[in-house]
Tab-separated table of C-alpha atoms in Angstrom:
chain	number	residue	atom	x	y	z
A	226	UNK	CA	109.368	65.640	97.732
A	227	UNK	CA	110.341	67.238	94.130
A	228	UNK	CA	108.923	64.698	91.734
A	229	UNK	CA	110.087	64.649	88.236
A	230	UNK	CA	108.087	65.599	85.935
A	231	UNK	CA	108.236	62.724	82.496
A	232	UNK	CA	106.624	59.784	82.916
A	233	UNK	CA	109.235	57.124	83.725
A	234	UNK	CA	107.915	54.918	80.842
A	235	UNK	CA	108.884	57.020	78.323
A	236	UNK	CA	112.369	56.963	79.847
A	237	UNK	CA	112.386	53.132	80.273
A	238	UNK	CA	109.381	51.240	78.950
A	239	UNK	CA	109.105	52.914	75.672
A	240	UNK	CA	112.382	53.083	74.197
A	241	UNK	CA	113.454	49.247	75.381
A	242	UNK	CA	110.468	48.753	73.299
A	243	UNK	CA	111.429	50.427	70.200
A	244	UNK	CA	114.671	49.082	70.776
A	245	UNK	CA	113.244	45.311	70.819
A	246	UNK	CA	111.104	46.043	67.997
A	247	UNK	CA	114.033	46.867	65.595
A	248	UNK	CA	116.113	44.536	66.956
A	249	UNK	CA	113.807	41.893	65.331
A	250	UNK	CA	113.261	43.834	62.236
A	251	UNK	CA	116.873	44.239	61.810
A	252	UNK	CA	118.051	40.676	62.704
A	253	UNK	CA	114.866	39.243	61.372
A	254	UNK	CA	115.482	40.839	57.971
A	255	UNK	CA	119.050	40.424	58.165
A	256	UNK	CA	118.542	36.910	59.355
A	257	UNK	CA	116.041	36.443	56.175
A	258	UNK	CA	118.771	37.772	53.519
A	259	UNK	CA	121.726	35.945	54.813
A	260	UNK	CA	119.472	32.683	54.717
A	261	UNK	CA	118.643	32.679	51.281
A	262	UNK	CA	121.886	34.151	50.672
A	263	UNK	CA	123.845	31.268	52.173
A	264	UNK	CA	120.630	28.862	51.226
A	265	UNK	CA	121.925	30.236	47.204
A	266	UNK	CA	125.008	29.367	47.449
A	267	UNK	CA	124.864	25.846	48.979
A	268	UNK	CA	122.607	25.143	46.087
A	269	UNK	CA	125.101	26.444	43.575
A	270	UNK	CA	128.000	24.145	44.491
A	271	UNK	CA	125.563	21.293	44.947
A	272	UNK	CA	124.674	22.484	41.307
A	273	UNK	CA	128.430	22.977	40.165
A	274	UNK	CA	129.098	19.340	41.536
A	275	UNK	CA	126.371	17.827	39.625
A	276	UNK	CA	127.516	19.519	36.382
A	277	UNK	CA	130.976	18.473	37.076
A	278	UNK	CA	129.767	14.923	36.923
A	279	UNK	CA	127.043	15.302	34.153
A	280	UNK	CA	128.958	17.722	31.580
A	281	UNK	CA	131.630	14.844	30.262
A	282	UNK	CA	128.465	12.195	29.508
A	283	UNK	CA	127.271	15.197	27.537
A	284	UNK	CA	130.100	16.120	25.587
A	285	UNK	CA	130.646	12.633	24.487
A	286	UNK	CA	127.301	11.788	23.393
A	287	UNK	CA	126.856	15.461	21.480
A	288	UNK	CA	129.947	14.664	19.725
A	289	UNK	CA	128.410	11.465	18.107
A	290	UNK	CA	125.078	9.885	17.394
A	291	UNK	CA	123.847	10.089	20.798
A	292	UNK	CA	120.252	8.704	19.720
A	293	UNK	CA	122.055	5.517	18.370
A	294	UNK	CA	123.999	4.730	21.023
A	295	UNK	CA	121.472	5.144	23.750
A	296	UNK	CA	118.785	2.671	21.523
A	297	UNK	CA	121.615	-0.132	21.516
A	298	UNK	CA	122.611	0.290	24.888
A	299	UNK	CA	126.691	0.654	24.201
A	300	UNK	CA	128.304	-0.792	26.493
A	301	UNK	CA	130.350	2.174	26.938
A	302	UNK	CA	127.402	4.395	27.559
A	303	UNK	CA	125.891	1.864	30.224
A	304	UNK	CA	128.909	1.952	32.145
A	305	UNK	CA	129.051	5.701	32.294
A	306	UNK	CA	125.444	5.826	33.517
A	307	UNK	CA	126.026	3.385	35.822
A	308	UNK	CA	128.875	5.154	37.364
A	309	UNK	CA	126.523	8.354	37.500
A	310	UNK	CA	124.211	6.691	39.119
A	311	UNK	CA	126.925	5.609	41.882
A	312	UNK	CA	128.419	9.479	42.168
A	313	UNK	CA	124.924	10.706	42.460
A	314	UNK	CA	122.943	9.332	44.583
A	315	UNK	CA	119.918	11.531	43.877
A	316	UNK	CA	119.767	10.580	40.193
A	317	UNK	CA	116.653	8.823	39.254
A	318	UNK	CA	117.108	8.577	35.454
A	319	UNK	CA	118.342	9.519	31.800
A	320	UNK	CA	116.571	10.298	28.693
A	321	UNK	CA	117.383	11.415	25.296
A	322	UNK	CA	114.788	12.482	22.988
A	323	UNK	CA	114.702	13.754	19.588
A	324	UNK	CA	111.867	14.208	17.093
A	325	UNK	CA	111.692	10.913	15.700
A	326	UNK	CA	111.874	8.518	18.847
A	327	UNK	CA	113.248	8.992	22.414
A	328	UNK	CA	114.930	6.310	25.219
A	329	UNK	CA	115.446	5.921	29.038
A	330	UNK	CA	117.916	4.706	30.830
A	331	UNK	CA	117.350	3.914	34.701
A	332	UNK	CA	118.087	0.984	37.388
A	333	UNK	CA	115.739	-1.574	37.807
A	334	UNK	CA	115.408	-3.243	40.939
A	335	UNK	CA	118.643	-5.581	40.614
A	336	UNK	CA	120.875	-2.547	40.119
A	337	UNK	CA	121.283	-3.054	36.645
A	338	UNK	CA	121.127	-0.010	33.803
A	339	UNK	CA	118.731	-0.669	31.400
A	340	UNK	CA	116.588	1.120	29.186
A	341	UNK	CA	113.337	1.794	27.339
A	342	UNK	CA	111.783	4.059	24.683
A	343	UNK	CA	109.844	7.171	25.696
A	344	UNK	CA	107.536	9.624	23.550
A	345	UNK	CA	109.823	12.274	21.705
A	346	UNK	CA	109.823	15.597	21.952
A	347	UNK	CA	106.861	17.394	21.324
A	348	UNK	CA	106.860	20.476	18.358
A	349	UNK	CA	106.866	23.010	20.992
A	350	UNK	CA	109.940	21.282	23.134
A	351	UNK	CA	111.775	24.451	24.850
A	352	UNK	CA	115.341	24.452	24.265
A	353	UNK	CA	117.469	24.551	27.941
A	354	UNK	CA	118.910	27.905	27.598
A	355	UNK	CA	114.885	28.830	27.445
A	356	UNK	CA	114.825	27.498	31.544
A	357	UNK	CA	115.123	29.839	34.414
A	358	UNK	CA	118.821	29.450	36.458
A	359	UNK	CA	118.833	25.399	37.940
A	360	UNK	CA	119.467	27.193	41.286
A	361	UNK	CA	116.337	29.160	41.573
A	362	UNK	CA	113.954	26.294	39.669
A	363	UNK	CA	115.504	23.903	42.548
A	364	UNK	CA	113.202	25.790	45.401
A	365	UNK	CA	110.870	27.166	42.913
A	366	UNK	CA	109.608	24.085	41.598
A	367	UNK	CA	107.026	22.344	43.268
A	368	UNK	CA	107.302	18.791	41.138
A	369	UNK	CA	108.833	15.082	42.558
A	370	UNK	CA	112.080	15.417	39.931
A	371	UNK	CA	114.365	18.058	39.267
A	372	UNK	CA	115.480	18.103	35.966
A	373	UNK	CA	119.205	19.383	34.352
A	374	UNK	CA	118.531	19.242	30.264
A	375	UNK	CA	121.444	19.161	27.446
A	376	UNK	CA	121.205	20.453	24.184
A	377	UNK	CA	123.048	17.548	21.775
A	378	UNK	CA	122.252	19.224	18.731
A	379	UNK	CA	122.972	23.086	17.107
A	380	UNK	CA	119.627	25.418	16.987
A	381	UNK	CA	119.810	25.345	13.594
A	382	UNK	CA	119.840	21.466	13.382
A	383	UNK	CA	116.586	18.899	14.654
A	384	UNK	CA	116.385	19.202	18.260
A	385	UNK	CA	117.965	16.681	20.353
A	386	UNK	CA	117.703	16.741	24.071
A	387	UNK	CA	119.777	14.835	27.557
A	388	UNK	CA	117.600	15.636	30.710
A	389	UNK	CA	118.662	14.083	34.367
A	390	UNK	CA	115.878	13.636	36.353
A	391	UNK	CA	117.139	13.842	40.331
A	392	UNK	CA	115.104	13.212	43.108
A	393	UNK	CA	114.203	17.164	44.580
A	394	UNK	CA	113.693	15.818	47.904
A	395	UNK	CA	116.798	14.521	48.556
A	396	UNK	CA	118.563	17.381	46.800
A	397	UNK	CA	116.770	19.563	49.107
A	398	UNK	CA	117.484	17.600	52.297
A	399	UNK	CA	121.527	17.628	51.180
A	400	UNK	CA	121.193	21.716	51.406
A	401	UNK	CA	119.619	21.454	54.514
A	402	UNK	CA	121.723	19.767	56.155
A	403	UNK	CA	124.110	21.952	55.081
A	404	UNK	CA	122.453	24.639	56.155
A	405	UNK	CA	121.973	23.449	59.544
A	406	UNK	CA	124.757	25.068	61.278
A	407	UNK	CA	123.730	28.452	59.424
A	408	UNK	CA	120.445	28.064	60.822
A	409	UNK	CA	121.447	26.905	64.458
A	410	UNK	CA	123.688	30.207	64.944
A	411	UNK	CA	121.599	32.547	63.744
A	412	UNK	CA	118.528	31.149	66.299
A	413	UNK	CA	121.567	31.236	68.604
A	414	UNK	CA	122.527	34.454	68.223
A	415	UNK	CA	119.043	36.108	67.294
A	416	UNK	CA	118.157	34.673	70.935
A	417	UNK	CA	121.129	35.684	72.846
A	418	UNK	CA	121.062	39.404	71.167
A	419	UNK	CA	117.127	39.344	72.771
A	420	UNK	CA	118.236	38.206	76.126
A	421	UNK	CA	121.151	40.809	75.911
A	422	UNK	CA	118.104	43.352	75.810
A	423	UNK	CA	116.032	42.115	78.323
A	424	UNK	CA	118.754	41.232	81.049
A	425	UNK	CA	119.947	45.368	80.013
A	426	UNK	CA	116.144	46.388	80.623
A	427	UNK	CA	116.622	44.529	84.023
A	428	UNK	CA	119.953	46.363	84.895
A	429	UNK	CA	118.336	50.047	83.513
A	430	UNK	CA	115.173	49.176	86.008
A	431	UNK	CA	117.480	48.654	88.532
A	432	UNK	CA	120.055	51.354	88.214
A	433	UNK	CA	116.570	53.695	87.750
A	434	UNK	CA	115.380	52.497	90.509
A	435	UNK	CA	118.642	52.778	92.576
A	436	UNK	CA	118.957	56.438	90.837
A	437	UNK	CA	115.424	57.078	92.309
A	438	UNK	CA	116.411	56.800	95.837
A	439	UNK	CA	119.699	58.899	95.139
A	440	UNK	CA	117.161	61.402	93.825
A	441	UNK	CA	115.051	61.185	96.634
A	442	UNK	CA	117.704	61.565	99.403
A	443	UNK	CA	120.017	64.723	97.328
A	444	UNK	CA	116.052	66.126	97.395
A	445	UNK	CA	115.407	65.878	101.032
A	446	UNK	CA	119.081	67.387	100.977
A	447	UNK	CA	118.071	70.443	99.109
A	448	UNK	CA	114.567	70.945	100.040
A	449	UNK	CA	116.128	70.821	103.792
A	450	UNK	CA	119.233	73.026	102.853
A	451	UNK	CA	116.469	75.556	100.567
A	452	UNK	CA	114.364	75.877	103.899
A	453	UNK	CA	117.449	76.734	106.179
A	454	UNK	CA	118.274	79.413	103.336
A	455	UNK	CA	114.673	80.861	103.504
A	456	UNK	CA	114.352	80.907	107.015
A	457	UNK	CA	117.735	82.491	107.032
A	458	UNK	CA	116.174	85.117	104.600
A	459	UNK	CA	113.102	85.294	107.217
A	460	UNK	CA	114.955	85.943	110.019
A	461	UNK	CA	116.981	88.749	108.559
A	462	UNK	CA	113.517	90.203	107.271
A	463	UNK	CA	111.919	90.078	110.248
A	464	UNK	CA	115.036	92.141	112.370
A	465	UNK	CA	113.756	95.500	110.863
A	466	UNK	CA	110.127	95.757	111.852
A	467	UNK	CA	111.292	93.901	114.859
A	468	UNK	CA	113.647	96.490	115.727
A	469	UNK	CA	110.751	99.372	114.975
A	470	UNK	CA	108.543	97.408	117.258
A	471	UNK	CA	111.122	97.805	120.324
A	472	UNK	CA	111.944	101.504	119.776
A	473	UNK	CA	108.344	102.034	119.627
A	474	UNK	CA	107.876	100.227	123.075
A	475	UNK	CA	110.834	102.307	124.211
A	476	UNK	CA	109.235	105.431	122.824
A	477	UNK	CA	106.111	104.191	125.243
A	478	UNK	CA	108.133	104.838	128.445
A	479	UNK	CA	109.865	108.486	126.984
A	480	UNK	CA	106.604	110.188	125.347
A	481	UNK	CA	103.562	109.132	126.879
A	482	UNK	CA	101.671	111.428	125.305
A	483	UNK	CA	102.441	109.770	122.247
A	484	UNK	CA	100.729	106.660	123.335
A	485	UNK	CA	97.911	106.774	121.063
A	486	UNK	CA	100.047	107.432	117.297
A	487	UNK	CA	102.505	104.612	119.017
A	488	UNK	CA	100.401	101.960	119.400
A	489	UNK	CA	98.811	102.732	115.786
A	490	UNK	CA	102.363	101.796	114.507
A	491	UNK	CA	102.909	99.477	116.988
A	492	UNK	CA	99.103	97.389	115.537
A	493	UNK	CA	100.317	97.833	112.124
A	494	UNK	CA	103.991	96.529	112.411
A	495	UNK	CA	102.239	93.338	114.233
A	496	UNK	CA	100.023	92.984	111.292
A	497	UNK	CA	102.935	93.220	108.870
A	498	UNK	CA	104.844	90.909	110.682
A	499	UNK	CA	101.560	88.524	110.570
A	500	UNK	CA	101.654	88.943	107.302
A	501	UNK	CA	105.401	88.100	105.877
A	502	UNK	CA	104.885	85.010	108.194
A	503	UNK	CA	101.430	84.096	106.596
A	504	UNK	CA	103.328	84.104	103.299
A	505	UNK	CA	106.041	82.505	104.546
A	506	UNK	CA	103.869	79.471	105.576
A	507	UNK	CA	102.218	79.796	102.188
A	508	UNK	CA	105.636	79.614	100.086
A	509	UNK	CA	107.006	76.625	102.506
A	510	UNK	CA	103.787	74.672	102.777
A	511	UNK	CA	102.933	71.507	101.262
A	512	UNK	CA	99.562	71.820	98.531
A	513	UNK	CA	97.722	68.406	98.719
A	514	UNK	CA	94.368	69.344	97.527
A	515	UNK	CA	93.020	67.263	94.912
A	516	UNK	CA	93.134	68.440	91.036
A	517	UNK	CA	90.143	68.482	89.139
A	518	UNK	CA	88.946	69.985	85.854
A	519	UNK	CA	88.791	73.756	85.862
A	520	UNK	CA	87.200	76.048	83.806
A	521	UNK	CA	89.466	78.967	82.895
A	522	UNK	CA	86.838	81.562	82.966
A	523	UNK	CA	85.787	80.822	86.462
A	524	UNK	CA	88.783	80.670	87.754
A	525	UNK	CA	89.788	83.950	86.611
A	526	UNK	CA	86.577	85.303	87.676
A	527	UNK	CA	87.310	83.860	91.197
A	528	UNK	CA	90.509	85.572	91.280
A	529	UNK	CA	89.210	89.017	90.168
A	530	UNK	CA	86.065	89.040	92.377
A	531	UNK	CA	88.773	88.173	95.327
A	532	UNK	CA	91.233	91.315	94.421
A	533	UNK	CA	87.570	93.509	93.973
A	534	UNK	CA	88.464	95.564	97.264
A	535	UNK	CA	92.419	95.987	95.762
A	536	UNK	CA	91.226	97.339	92.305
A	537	UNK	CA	88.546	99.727	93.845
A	538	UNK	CA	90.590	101.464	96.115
A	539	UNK	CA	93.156	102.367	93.307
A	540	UNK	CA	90.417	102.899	90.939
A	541	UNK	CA	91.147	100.121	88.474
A	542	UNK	CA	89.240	97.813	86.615
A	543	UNK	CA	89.820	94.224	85.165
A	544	UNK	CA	89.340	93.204	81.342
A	545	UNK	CA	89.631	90.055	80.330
A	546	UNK	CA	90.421	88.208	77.117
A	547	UNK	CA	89.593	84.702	76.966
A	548	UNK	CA	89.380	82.144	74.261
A	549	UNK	CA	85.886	80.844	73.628
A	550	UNK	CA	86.189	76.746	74.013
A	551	UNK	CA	89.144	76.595	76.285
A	552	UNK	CA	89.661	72.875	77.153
A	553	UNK	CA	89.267	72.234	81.192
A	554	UNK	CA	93.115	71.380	82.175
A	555	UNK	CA	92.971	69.252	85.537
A	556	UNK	CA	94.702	71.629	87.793
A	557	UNK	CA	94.490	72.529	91.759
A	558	UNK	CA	92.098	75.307	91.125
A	559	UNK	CA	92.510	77.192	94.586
A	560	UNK	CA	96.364	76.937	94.468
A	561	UNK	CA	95.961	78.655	90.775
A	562	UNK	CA	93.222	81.097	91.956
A	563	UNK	CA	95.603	82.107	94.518
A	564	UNK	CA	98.345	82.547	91.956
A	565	UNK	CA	96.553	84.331	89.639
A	566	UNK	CA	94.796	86.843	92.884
A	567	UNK	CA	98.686	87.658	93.765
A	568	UNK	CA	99.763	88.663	90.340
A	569	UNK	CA	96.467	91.056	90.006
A	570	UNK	CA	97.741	92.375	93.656
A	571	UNK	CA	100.945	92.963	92.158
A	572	UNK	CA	99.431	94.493	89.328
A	573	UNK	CA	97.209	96.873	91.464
A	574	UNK	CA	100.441	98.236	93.161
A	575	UNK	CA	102.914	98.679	89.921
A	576	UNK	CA	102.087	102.272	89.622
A	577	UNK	CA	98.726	102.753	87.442
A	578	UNK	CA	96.492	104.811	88.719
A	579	UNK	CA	93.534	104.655	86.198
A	580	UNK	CA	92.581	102.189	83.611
A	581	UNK	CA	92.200	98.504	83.463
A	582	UNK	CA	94.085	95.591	84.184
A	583	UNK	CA	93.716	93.183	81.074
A	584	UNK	CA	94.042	89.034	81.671
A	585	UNK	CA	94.387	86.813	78.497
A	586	UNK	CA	94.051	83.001	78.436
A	587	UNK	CA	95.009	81.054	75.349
A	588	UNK	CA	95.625	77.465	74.538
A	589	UNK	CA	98.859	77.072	72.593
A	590	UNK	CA	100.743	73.861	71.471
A	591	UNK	CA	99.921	71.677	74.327
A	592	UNK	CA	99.761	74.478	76.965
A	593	UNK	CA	97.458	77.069	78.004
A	594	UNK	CA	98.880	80.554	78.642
A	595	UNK	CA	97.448	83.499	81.360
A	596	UNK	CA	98.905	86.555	81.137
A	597	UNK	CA	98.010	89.539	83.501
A	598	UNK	CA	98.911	92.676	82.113
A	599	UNK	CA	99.707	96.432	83.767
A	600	UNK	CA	100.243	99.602	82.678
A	601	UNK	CA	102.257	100.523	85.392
A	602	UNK	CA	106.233	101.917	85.914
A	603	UNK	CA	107.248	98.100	84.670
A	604	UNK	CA	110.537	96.082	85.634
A	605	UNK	CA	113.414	97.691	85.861
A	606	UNK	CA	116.904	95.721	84.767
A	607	UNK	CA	117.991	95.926	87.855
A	608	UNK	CA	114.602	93.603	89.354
A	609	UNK	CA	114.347	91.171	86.178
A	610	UNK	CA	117.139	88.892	87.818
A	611	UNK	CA	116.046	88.816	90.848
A	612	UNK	CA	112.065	89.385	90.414
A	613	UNK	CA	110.839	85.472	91.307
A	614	UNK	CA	113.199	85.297	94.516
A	615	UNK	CA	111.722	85.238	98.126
A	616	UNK	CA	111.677	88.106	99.866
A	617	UNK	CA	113.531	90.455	97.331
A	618	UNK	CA	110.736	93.620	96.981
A	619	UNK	CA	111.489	97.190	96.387
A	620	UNK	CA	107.586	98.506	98.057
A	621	UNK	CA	108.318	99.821	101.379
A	622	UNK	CA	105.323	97.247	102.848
A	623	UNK	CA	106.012	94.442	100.432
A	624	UNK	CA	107.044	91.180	101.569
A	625	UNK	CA	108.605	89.862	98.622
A	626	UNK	CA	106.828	86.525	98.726
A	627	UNK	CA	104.055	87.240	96.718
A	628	UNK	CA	106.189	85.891	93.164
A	629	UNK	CA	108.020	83.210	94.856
A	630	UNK	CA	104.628	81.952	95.692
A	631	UNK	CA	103.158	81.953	92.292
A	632	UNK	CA	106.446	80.882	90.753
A	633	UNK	CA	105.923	77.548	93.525
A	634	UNK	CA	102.672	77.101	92.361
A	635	UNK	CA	103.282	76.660	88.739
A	636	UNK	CA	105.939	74.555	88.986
A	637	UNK	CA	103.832	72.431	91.363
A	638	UNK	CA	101.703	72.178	87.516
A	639	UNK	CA	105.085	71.485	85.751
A	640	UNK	CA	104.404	74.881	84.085
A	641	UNK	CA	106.592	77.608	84.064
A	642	UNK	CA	106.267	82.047	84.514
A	643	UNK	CA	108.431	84.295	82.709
A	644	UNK	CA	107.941	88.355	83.048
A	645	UNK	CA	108.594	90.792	80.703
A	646	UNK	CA	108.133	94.810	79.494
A	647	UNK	CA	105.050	95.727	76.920
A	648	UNK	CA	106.650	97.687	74.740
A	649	UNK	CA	103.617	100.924	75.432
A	650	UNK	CA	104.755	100.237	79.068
A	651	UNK	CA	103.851	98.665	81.570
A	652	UNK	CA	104.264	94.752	82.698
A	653	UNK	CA	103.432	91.279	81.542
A	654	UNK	CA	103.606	88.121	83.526
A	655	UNK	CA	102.604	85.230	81.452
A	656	UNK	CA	101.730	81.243	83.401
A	657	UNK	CA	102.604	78.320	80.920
A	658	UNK	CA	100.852	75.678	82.068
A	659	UNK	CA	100.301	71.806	80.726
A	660	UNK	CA	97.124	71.136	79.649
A	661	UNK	CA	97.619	67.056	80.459
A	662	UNK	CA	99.832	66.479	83.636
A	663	UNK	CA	102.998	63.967	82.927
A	664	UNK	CA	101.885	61.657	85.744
A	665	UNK	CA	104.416	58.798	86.325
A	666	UNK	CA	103.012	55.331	86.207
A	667	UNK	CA	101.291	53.738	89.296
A	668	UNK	CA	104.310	51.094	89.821
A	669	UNK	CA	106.758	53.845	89.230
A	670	UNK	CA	104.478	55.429	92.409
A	671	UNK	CA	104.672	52.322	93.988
A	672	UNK	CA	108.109	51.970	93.762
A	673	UNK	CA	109.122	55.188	94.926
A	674	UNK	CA	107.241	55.175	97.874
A	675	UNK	CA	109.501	52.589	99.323
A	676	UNK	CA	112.135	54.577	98.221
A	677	UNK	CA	113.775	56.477	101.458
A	678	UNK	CA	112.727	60.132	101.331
């Protein structure tokens, strides 16, 4: 099975989260500013009406002498109040106050206007263009009344000053209630946009899930149709030394005195053969050994001390380059070792006869990097294409698995191998490999294991 290699909450988990998360900033903020928005304007016409009903009382009494008129109780100017206090049924009471003396007109328990003197206005009395806008001081204001204040007299002239006292709770209440359809669609809406995400989180798990099983069958599909196309390759291989093998049993039977030199060729086409279908088993073959933290030097050390009896016999020697403090990456070290002994193999036969062979391990953004380096004939334009597929060689004895293996390998570490010219000559071959694995999640593992393979 080819597993994929991101971690399946960072395709689902994560970004349904992010998603959520500015959802609510977006429709909680959003929410927030169309509140007081709406929340402003109900308490502007609530305002508006209010003045509608208040402005004409004022406009009378600053045309005349209001002060007078309130102290005798006019009958004219009881019978306006009393029909304020009928059009508004927040209104608790009236006062006018100048300098000199100041009166109050309210209900008293029969429903009758009456009124009463009050202090006047202190020296320091602010004038009511001095008070914030009604509409803010309406929620800003933490006091029992709610007062809307006329100015009777010119700023030039003694102050004189009308102030309504309304009830603020039931002012309040009246813009609630008017806001209650406001706030009843946006909890309705707020609510149904979250379930909109979750019930879409439900339908991406289960179109992931269903996409999982897709994946798994189209991969048994092309791992199946992959080995057909290898063994294909095998087969073909194999025809060649197979057809040396029978002309050299033939060649038995016609030159017996040849027996001795034929049976030398005939031991060493068996071991090739043995061989190309060692590697074969080693390209096709499942790696379940466990991973555990490596240490880079070791491993290369491993690999060199394995290739010891390659490197001697064409005189070469291995230098190494590796960073001091190297992290330990959590690989499968004997699959890597084994990578790392075939590309010094490789590197033993690309045509240097004297010298060293230099290996270089670096951590860089995220990854660690080997390189094995020759100074051999290189790659030619001609191999670069082709250089990672199975069984394509140009050595006379090569079996043409050795890069196909390695290339296996490191994508089994969701790493990758590219191979290129040094430009004094010779070749490079460089493994890019994670330092941290991108495991998927153990109910991603779960489900996928009851997934058909």
């Amino acid at each position: 099975m080819i597993r994929s290699n991101f971690a399946s909450t960072r395709l689902l988990v994560l970004p349904y989260a992010a998603l959520l998360v500015l959802y609510f900033v977006v429709i909680g903020g959003g929410s927030a500013w169309l509140w007081h928005q709406v929340r402003a304007a109900e308490s502007q016409l609530l305002i508006d009406d209010m003045m509608a009903e208040l402005e004409p009382l004022a406009q009378r009494l600053r045309s005349g002498d209001a002060l007078s008129a309130m102290r005798d109780n006019e009958a004219w100017l009881v019978a306006e109040v009393d029909k304020l206090f009928a059009n508004l049924s927040a209104l608790r009471n009236m006062s006018l106050r100048g300098r000199q003396s100041g009166y109050q007109m309210l209900r008293n328990g029969l429903g009758a206007v009456s009124s009463h003197s009050v202090s006047p206005l202190p020296p320091d009395a602010r004038r009511a263009s001095d008070y914030r806008d009604a509409t803010i001081r309406l929620h800003d204001e933490d006091g029992a009344l709610f007062l809307i204040r006329f100015d009777l007299a010119e700023p030039t002239s003694s102050p004189i000053q009308l102030d309504f006292a309304f009830d603020r709770a039931r002012l309040l209440a009246r813009v609630d209630e008017s806001m209650r359809t406001i706030k009843q669609s946006i909890l309705f809406f707020g609510a149904a946009g979250a379930f909109s995400i979750l019930v879409a989180l439900g339908i991406t798990a289960i179109a992931m899930r269903t996409t999982r099983r897709l994946e798994s069958h189209f991969q048994g599909i092309y791992q199946r149709a992959s080995l057909t196309e290898t063994a294909a390759q095998l087969v073909h291989d194999l025809r060649n030394p197979l057809a040396a093998l029978r002309a050299n049993v033939q060649a038995l039977l016609v030159s017996p005195g040849e027996t001795p030199q034929i049976v030398r060729e005939l031991d060493q086409g068996i071991v090739n053969l043995n061989d190309k279908l060692s590697a074969f088993l080693d390209l096709t073959r499942q790696r379940d050994e466990a991973i555990v933290p490596v240490d880079v030097a070791e491993l290369v050390g491993d690999a060199v001390r394995l290739a010891e009896p390659a490197l001697s016999k064409q005189g070469l020697s291995v230098e190494t380059d590796i960073s001091p403090d190297l992290p330990r990456p959590v690989w499968q070290k004997s699959a890597l070792r084994d990578a790392l002994l075939n590309l010094i193999l490789n590197a033993t036969q690309s045509g240097q006869t004297q010298g060293s062979i230099r290996i270089a391990a670096r951590a860089k953004q995220g990854d660690l990097e080997i390189a094995v380096e020759d100074r051999g004939r290189g790659i030619s334009k001609e191999q670069m294409p082709r250089l990672f597929d199975a069984f394509y060689t140009t050595r006379k004895n090569g079996n043409g698995l050795g890069l196909a293996i390695v290339q296996r390998i490191v994508a089994h570490h969701q790493g990758r191998v590219h191979a290129e010219n040094r430009p004094d000559g010779g070749a490079r071959i460089v493994l890019t490999l994670p330092l941290q694995r991108k495991e998927t999640p153990h109910w991603w593992n779960r489900l996928n294991r009851r997934s058909p393979a």
